JSON list of C-alpha atoms in Angstrom, two decimals:
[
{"chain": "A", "resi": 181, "resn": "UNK", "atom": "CA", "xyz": [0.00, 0.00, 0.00]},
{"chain": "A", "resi": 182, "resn": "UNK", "atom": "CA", "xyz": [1.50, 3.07, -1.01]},
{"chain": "A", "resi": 183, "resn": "UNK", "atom": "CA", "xyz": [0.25, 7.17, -0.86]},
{"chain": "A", "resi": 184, "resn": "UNK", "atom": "CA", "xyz": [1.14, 9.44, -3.93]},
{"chain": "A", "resi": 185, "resn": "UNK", "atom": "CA", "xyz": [4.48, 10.94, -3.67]},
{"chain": "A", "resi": 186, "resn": "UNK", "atom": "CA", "xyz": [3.11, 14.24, -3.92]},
{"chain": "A", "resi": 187, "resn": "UNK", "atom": "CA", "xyz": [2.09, 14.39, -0.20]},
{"chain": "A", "resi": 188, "resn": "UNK", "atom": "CA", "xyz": [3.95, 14.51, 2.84]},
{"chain": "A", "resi": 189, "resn": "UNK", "atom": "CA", "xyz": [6.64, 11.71, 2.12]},
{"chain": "A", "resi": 190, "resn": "UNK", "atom": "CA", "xyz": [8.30, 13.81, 0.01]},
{"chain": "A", "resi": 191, "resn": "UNK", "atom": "CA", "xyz": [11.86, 13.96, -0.20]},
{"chain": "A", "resi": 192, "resn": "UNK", "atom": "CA", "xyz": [12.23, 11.73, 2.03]},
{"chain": "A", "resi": 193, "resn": "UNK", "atom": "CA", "xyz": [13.82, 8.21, 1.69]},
{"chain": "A", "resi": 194, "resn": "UNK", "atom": "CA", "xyz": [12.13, 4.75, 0.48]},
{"chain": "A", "resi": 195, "resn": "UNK", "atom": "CA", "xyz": [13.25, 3.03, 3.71]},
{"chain": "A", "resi": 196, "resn": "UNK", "atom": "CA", "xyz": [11.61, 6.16, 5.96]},
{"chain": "A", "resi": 197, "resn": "UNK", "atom": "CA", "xyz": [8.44, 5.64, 3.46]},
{"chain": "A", "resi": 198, "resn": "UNK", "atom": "CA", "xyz": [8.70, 1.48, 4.25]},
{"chain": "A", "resi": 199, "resn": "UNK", "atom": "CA", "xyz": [8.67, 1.98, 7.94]},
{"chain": "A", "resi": 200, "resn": "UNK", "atom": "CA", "xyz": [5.92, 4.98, 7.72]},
{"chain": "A", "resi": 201, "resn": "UNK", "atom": "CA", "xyz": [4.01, 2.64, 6.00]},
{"chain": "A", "resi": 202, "resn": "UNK", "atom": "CA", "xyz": [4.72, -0.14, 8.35]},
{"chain": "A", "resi": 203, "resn": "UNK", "atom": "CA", "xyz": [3.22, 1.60, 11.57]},
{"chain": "A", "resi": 204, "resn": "UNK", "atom": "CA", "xyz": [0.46, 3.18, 9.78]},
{"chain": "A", "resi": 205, "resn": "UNK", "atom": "CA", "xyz": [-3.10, 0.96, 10.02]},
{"chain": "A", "resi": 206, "resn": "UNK", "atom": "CA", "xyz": [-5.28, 1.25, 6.83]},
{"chain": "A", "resi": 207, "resn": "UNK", "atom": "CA", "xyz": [-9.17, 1.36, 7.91]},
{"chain": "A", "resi": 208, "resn": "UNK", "atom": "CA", "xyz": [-12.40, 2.12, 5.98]},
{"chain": "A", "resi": 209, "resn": "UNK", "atom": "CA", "xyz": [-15.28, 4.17, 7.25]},
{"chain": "A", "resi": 210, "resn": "UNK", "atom": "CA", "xyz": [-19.04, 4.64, 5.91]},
{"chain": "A", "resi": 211, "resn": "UNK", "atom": "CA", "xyz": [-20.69, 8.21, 5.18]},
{"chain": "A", "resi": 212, "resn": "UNK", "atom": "CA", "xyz": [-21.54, 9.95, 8.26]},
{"chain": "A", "resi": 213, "resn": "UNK", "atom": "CA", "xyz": [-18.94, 8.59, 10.55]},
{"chain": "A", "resi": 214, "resn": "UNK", "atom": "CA", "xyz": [-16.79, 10.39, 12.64]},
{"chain": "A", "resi": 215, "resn": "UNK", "atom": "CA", "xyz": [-13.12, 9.72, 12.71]},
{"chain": "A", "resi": 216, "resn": "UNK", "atom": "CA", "xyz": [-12.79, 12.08, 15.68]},
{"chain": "A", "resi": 217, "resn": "UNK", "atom": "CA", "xyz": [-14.53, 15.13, 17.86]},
{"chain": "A", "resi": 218, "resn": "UNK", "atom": "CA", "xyz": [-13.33, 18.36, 18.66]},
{"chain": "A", "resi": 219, "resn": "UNK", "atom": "CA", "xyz": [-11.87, 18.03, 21.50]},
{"chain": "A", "resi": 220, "resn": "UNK", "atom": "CA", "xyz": [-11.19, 14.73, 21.60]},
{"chain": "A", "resi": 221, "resn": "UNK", "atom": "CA", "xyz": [-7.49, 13.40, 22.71]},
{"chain": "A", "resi": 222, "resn": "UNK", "atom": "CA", "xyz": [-5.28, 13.88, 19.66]},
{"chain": "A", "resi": 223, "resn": "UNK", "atom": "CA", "xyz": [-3.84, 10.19, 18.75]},
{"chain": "A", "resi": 224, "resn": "UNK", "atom": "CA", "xyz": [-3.87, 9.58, 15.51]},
{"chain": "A", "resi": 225, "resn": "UNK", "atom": "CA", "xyz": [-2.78, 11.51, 12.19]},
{"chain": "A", "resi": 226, "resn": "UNK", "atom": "CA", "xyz": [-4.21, 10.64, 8.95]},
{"chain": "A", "resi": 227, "resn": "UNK", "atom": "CA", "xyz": [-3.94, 10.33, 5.33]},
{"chain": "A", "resi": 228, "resn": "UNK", "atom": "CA", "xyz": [-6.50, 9.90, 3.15]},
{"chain": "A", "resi": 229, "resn": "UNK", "atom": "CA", "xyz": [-6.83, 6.97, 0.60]},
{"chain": "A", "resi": 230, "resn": "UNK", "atom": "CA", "xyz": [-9.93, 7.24, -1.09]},
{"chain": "A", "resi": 231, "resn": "UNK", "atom": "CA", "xyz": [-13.41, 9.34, -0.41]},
{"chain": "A", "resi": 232, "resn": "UNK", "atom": "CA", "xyz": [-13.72, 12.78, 2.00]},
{"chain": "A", "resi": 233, "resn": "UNK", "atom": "CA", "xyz": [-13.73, 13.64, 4.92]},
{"chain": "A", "resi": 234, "resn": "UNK", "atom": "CA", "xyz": [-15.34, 16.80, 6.10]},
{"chain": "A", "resi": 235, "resn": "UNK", "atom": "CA", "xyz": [-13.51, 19.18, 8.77]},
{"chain": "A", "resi": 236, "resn": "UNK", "atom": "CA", "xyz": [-15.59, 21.14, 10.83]},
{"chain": "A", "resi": 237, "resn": "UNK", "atom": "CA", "xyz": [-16.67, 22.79, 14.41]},
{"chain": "A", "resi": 238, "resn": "UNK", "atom": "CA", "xyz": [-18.73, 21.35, 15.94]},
{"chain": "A", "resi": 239, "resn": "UNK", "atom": "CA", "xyz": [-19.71, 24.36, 18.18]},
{"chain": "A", "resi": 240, "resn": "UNK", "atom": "CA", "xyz": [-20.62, 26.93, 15.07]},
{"chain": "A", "resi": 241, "resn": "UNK", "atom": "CA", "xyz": [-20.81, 24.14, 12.72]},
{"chain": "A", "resi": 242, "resn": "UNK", "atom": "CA", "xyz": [-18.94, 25.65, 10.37]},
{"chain": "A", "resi": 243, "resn": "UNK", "atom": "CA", "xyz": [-16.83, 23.81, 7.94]},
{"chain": "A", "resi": 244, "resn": "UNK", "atom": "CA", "xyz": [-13.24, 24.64, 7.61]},
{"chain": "A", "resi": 245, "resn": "UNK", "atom": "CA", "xyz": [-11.38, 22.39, 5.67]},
{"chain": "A", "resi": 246, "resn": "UNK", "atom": "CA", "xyz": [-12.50, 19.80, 2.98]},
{"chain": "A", "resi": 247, "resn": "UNK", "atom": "CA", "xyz": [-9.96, 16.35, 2.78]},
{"chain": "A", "resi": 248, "resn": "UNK", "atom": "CA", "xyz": [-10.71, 14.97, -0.45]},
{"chain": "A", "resi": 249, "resn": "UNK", "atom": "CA", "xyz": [-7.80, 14.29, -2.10]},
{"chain": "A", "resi": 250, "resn": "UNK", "atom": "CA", "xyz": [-5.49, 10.76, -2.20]},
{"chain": "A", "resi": 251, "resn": "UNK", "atom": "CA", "xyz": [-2.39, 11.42, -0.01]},
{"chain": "A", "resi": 252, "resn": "UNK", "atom": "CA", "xyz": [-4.28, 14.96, 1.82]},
{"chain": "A", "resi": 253, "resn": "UNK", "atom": "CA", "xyz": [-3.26, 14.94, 5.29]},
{"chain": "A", "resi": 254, "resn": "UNK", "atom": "CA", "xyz": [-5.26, 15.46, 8.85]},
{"chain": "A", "resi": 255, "resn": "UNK", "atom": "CA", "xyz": [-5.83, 15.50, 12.32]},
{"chain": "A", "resi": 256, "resn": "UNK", "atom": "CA", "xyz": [-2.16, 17.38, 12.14]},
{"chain": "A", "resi": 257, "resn": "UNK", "atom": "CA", "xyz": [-2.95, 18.43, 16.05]},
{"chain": "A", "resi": 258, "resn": "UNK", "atom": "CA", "xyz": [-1.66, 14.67, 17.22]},
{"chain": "A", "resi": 259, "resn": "UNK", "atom": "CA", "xyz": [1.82, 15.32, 15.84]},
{"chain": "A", "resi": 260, "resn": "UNK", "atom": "CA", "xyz": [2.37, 19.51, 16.51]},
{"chain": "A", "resi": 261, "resn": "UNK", "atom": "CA", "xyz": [2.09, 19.40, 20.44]},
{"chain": "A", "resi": 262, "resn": "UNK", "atom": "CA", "xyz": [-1.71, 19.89, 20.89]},
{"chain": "A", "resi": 263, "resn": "UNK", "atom": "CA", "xyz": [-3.33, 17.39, 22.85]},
{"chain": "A", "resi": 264, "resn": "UNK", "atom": "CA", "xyz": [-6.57, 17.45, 21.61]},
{"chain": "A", "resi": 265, "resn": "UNK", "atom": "CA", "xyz": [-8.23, 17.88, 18.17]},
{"chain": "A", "resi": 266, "resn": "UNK", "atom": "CA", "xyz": [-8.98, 21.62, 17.31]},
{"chain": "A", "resi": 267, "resn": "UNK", "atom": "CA", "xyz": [-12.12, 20.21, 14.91]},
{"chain": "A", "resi": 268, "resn": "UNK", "atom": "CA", "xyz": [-14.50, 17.10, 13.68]},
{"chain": "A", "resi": 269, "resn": "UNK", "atom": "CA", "xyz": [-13.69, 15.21, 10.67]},
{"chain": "A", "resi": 270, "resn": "UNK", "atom": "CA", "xyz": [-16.73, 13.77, 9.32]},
{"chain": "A", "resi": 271, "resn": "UNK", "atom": "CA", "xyz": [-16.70, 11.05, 5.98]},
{"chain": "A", "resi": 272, "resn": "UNK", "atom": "CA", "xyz": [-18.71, 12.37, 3.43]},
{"chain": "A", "resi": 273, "resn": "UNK", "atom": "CA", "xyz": [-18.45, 9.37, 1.66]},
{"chain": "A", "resi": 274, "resn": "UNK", "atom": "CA", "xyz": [-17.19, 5.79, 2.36]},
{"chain": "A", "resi": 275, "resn": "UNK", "atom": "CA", "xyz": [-13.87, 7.05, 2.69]},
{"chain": "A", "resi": 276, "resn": "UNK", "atom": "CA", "xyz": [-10.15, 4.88, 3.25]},
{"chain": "A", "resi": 277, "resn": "UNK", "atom": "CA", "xyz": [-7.48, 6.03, 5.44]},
{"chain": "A", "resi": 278, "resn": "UNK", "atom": "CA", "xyz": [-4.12, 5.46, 6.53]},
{"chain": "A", "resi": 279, "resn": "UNK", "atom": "CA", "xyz": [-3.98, 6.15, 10.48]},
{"chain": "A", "resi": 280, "resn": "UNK", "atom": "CA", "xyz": [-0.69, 6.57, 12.72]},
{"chain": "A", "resi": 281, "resn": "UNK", "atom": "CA", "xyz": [-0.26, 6.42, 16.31]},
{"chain": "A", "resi": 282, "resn": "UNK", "atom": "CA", "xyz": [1.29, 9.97, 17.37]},
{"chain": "A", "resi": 283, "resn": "UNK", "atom": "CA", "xyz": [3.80, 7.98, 19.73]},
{"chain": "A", "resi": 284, "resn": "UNK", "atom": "CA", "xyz": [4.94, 5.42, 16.66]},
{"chain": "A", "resi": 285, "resn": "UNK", "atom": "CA", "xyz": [4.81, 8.35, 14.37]},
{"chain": "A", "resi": 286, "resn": "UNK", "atom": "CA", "xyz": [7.12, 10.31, 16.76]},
{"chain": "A", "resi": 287, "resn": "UNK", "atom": "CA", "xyz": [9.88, 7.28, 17.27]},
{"chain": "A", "resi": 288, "resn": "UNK", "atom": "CA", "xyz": [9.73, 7.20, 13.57]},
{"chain": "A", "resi": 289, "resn": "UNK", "atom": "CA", "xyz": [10.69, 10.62, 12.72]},
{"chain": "A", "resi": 290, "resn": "UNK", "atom": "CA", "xyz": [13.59, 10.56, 15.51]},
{"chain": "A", "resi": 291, "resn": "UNK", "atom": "CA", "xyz": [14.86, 7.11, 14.25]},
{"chain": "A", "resi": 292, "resn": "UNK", "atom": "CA", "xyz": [15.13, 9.10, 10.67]},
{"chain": "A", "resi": 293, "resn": "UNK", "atom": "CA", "xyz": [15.85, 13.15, 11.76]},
{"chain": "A", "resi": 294, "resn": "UNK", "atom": "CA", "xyz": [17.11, 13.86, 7.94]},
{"chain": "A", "resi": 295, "resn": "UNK", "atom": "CA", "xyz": [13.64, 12.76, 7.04]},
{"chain": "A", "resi": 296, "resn": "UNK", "atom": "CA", "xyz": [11.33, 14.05, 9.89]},
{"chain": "A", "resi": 297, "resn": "UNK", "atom": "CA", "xyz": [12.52, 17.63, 8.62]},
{"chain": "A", "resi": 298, "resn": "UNK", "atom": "CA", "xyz": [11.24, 17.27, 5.56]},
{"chain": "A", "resi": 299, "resn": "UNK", "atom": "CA", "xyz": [7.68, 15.54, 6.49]},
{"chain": "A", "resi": 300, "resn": "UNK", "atom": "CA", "xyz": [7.58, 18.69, 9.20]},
{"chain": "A", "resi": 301, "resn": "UNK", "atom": "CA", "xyz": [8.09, 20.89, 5.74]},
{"chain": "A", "resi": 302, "resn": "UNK", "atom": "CA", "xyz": [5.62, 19.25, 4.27]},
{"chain": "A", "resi": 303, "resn": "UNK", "atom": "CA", "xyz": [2.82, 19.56, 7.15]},
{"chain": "A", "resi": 304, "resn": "UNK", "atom": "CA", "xyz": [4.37, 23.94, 7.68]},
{"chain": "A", "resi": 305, "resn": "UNK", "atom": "CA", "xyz": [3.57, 23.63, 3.68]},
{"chain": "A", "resi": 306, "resn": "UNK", "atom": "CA", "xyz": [-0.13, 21.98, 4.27]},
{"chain": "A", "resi": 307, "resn": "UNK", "atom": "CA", "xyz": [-1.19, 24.04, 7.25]},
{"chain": "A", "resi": 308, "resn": "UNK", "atom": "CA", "xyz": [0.42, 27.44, 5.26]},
{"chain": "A", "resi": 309, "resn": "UNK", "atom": "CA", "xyz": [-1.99, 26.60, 2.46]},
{"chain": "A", "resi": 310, "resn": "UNK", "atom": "CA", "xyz": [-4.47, 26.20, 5.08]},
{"chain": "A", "resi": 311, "resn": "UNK", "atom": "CA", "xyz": [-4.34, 29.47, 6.66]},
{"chain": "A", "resi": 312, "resn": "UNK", "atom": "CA", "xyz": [-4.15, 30.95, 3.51]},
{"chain": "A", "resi": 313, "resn": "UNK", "atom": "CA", "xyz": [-7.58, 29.25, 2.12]},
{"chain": "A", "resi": 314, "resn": "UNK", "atom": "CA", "xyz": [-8.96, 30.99, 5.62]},
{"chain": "A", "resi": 315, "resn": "UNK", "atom": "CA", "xyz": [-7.99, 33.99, 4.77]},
{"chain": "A", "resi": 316, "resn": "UNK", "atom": "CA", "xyz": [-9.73, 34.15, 1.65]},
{"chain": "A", "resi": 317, "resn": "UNK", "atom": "CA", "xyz": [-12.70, 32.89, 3.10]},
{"chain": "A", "resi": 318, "resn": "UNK", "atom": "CA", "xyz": [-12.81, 36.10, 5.40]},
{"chain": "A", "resi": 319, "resn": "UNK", "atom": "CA", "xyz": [-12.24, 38.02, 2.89]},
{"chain": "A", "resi": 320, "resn": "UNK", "atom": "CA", "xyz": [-15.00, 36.95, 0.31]},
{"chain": "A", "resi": 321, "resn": "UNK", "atom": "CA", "xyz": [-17.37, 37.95, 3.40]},
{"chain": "A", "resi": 322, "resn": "UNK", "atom": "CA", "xyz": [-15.98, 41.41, 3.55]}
]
């Protein structure tokens, strides 16, 4: 089972992208589940397969991020310090994921530092393009 290079294993090395792929858990989900609350305890980071998954919160019930393409990345607050997720993420669809325990995913990246800089890169790059997606969102309301 491999993700597209395109995502957050680039530039790093095929024996980093073996191992990554050796702790991760591949699991399938029906439209309408939740993978995970606002809120709750931040375990697991994820990369989507197949399908969408909806991010939103809960509290204004706003959406704020849409996951719907192969090798997209999420639930980013499990591997940054936070300790809880800072929104839901909702399957829109039956939707496949790859899913990696914070603790295995944090061995990993010291076992391979070379590499854990560039997969940190890569989720500054995602969450940047994030941000920036909010701020245009503010803006078309203005």
């Amino acid at each position: 089972m491999m993700i597209d290079q395109g995502d957050i294993l680039y530039g790093t090395t095929m024996v980093f992208m073996k191992d990554y792929m050796d702790i991760s858990e591949k699991q399938t989900f029906e439209k309408g589940e939740f993978l995970f609350h606002e809120g709750d305890p931040a375990v697991y980071f994820y990369t989507l397969l197949k399908g969408g998954v909806r991010l939103k919160i809960l509290e204004t019930g706003h959406k704020i991020y849409m996951v719907n393409k192969p090798g997209e990345a999420f639930g980013w607050s499990s591997i940054v310090g936070r300790s809880n997720y800072s929104a839901s993420a909702e399957c829109i669809e039956p939707t496949t994921l790859l899913k990696i325990n914070r603790e295995k995913l944090g061995k990993l990246l010291e076992k391979h530092p070379e590499c854990g800089c560039m997969f940190y890169k890569k989720i500054a790059e995602i969450l940047g393009n994030r941000l920036i997606q909010c701020y245009e969102l503010i803006a078309s309301y203005s």
